[in-house]
Short mmCIF file of C-alpha atoms in Angstrom, two decimals:
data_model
loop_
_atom_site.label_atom_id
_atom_site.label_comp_id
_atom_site.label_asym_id
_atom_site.label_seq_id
_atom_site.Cartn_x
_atom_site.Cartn_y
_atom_site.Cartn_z
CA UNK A 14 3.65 38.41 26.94
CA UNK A 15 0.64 39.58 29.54
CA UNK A 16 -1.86 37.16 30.27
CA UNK A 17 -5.43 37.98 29.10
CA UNK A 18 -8.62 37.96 31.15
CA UNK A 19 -9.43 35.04 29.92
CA UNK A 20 -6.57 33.16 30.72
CA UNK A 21 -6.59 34.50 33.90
CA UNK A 22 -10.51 33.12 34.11
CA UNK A 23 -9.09 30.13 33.30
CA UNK A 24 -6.45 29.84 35.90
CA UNK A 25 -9.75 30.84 38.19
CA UNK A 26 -11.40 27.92 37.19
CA UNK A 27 -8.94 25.54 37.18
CA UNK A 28 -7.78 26.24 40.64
CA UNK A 29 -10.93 26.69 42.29
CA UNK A 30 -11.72 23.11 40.61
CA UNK A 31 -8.84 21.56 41.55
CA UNK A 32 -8.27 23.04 45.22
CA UNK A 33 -12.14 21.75 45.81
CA UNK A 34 -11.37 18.35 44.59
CA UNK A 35 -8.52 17.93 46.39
CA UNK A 36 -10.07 19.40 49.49
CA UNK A 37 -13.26 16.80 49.22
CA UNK A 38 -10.96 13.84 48.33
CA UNK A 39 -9.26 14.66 51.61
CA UNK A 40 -12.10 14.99 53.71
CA UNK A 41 -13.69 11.42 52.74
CA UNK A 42 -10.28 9.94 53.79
CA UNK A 43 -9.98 11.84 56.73
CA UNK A 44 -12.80 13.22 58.10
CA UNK A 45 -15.59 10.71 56.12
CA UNK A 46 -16.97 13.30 54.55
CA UNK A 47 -19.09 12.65 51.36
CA UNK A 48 -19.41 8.76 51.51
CA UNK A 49 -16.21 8.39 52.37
CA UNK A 50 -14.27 5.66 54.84
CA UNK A 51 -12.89 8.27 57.03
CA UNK A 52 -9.71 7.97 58.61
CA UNK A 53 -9.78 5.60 61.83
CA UNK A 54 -11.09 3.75 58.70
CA UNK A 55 -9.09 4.02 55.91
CA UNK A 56 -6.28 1.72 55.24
CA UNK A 57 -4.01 4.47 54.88
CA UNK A 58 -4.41 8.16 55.15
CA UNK A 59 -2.63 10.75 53.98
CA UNK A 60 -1.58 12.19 57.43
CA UNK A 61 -0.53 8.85 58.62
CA UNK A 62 2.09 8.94 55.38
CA UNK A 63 3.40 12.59 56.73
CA UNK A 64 1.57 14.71 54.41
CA UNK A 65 -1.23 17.58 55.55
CA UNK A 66 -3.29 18.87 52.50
CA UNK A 67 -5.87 20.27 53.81
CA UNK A 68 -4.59 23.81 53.94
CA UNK A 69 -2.76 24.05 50.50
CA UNK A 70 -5.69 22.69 48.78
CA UNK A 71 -7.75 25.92 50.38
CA UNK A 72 -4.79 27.90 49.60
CA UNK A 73 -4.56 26.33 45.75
CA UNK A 74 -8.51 27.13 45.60
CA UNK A 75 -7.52 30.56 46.34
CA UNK A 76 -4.88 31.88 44.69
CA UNK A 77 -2.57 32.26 47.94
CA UNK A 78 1.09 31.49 48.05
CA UNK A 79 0.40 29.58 44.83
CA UNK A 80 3.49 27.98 44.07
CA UNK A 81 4.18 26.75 47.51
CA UNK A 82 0.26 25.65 47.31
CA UNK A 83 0.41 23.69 44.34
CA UNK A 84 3.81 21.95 45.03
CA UNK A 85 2.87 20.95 48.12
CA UNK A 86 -0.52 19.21 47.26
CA UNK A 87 1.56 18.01 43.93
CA UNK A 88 3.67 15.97 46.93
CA UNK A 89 0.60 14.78 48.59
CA UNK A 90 -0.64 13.57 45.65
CA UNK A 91 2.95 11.43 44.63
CA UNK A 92 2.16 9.82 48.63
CA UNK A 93 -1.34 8.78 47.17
CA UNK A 94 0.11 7.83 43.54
CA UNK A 95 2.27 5.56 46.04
CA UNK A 96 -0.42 4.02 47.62
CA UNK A 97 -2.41 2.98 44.85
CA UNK A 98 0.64 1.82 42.56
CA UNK A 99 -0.52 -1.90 43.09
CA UNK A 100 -3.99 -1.66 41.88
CA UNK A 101 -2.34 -0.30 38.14
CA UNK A 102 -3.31 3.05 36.36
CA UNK A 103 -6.70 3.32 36.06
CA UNK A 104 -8.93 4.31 38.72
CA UNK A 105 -11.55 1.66 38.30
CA UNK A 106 -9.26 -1.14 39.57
CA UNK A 107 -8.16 0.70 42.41
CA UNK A 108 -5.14 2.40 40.60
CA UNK A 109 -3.50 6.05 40.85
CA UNK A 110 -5.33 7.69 37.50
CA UNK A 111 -6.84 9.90 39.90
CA UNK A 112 -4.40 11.08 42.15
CA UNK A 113 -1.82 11.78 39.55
CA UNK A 114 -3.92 13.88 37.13
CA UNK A 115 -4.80 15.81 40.73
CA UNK A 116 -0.77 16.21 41.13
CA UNK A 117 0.29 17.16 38.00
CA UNK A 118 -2.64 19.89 38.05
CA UNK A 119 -1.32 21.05 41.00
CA UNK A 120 2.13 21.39 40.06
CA UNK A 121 1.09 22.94 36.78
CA UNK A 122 -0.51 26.04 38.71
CA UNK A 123 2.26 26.21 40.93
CA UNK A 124 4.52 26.80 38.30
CA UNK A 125 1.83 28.85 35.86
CA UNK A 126 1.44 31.02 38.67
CA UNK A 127 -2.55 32.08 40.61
CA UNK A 128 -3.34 34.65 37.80
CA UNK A 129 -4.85 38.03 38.08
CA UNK A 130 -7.90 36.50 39.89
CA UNK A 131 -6.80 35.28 43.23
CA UNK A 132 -5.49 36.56 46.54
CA UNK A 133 -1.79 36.43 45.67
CA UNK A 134 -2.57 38.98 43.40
CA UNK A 135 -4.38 40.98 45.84
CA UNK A 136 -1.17 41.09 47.92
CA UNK A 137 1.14 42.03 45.19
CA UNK A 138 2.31 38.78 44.61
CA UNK A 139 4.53 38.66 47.87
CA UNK A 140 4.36 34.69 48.19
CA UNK A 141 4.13 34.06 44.44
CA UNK A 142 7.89 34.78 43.01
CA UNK A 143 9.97 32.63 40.90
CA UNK A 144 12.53 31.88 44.15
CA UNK A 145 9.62 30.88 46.21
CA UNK A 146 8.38 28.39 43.28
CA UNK A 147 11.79 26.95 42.95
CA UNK A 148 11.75 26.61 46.78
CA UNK A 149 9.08 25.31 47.67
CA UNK A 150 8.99 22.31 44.49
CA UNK A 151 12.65 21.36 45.83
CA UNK A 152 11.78 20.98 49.45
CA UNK A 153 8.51 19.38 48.51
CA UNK A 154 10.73 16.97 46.34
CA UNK A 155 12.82 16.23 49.46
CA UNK A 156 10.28 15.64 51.76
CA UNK A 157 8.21 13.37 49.46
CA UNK A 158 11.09 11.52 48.89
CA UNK A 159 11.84 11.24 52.62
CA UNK A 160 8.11 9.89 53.56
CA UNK A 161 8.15 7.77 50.67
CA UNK A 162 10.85 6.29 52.04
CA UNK A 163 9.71 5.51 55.42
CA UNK A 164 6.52 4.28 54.47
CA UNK A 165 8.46 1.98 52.21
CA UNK A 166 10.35 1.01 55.07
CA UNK A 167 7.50 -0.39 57.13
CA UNK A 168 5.75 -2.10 54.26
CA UNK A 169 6.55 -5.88 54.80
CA UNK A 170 8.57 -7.21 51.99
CA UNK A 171 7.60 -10.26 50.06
CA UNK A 172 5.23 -12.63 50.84
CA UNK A 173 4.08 -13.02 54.48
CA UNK A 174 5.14 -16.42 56.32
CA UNK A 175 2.03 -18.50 57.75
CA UNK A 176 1.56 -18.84 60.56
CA UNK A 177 1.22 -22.35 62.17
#
């Protein structure tokens, strides 16, 4: 089944929303953009953790190498998810509502694809192919998994001793 125009608006929409989110929720942690802490301030940022997502939100927002785009801010988002796992689900106590709806967006339009209305299609779809989708949401996987790890790994473990 073809898509329609209007589900190809859609995908628009939804990309250009979510690749500008993504982008400004990056720039208040690193840069301090919009109110934000900025990152010599913030407790952790995202590049600390190993992850970049400045560019594949732009490239998200655009339709350009879409599913290598959208798995690898869906990644970025799962470091964030990680770093707000304490403070519960919801947002207002400090918990990972926000980043996860951002990831699973993400990942959707990876796997949905940029639409008709985006620069993938303006390049014949080159870096938008079902190989490139599978490859890019298993190395994604795999390096998630490996920062995870190693910010796991320097997180003290239980509760800190006094000192006298």
């Amino acid at each position: 089944m073809a898509r329609s125009r209007r589900q190809d608006a859609g995908l628009l929409v939804l990309r250009a929303g979510t690749g500008g989110v993504l982008f400004a929720h990056g720039a208040q942690i690193l840069f301090g953009w919009f109110g934000g802490p900025g990152f010599a301030a913030a407790s952790v940022g995202m590049e600390r953790m190993g992850f970049h997502p400045g560019r594949p939100s732009a490239l998200l927002a655009a339709g350009l190498a879409t599913p290598v785009a959208g798995a690898v801010a869906a990644g970025a988002m799962a470091g964030a998810v990680a770093v707000h796992t304490p403070g519960g689900f919801f947002s207002v106590s400090g918990g990972y509502e926000f980043p996860a709806l951002l990831g699973w967006t993400a990942a959707a339009l990876g796997i949905a694809g940029p639409g008709r209305y985006s620069a993938d299609h303006l390049t014949g779809h080159r870096l938008n192919r079902p190989r490139t989708a599978r490859l890019a949401f298993l190395a994604t996987a795999a390096l998630t998994a490996a920062v995870l790890r190693r910010r796991a790994a320097r997180l003290p473990h239980g509760p800190e001793e006094p000192t006298p």
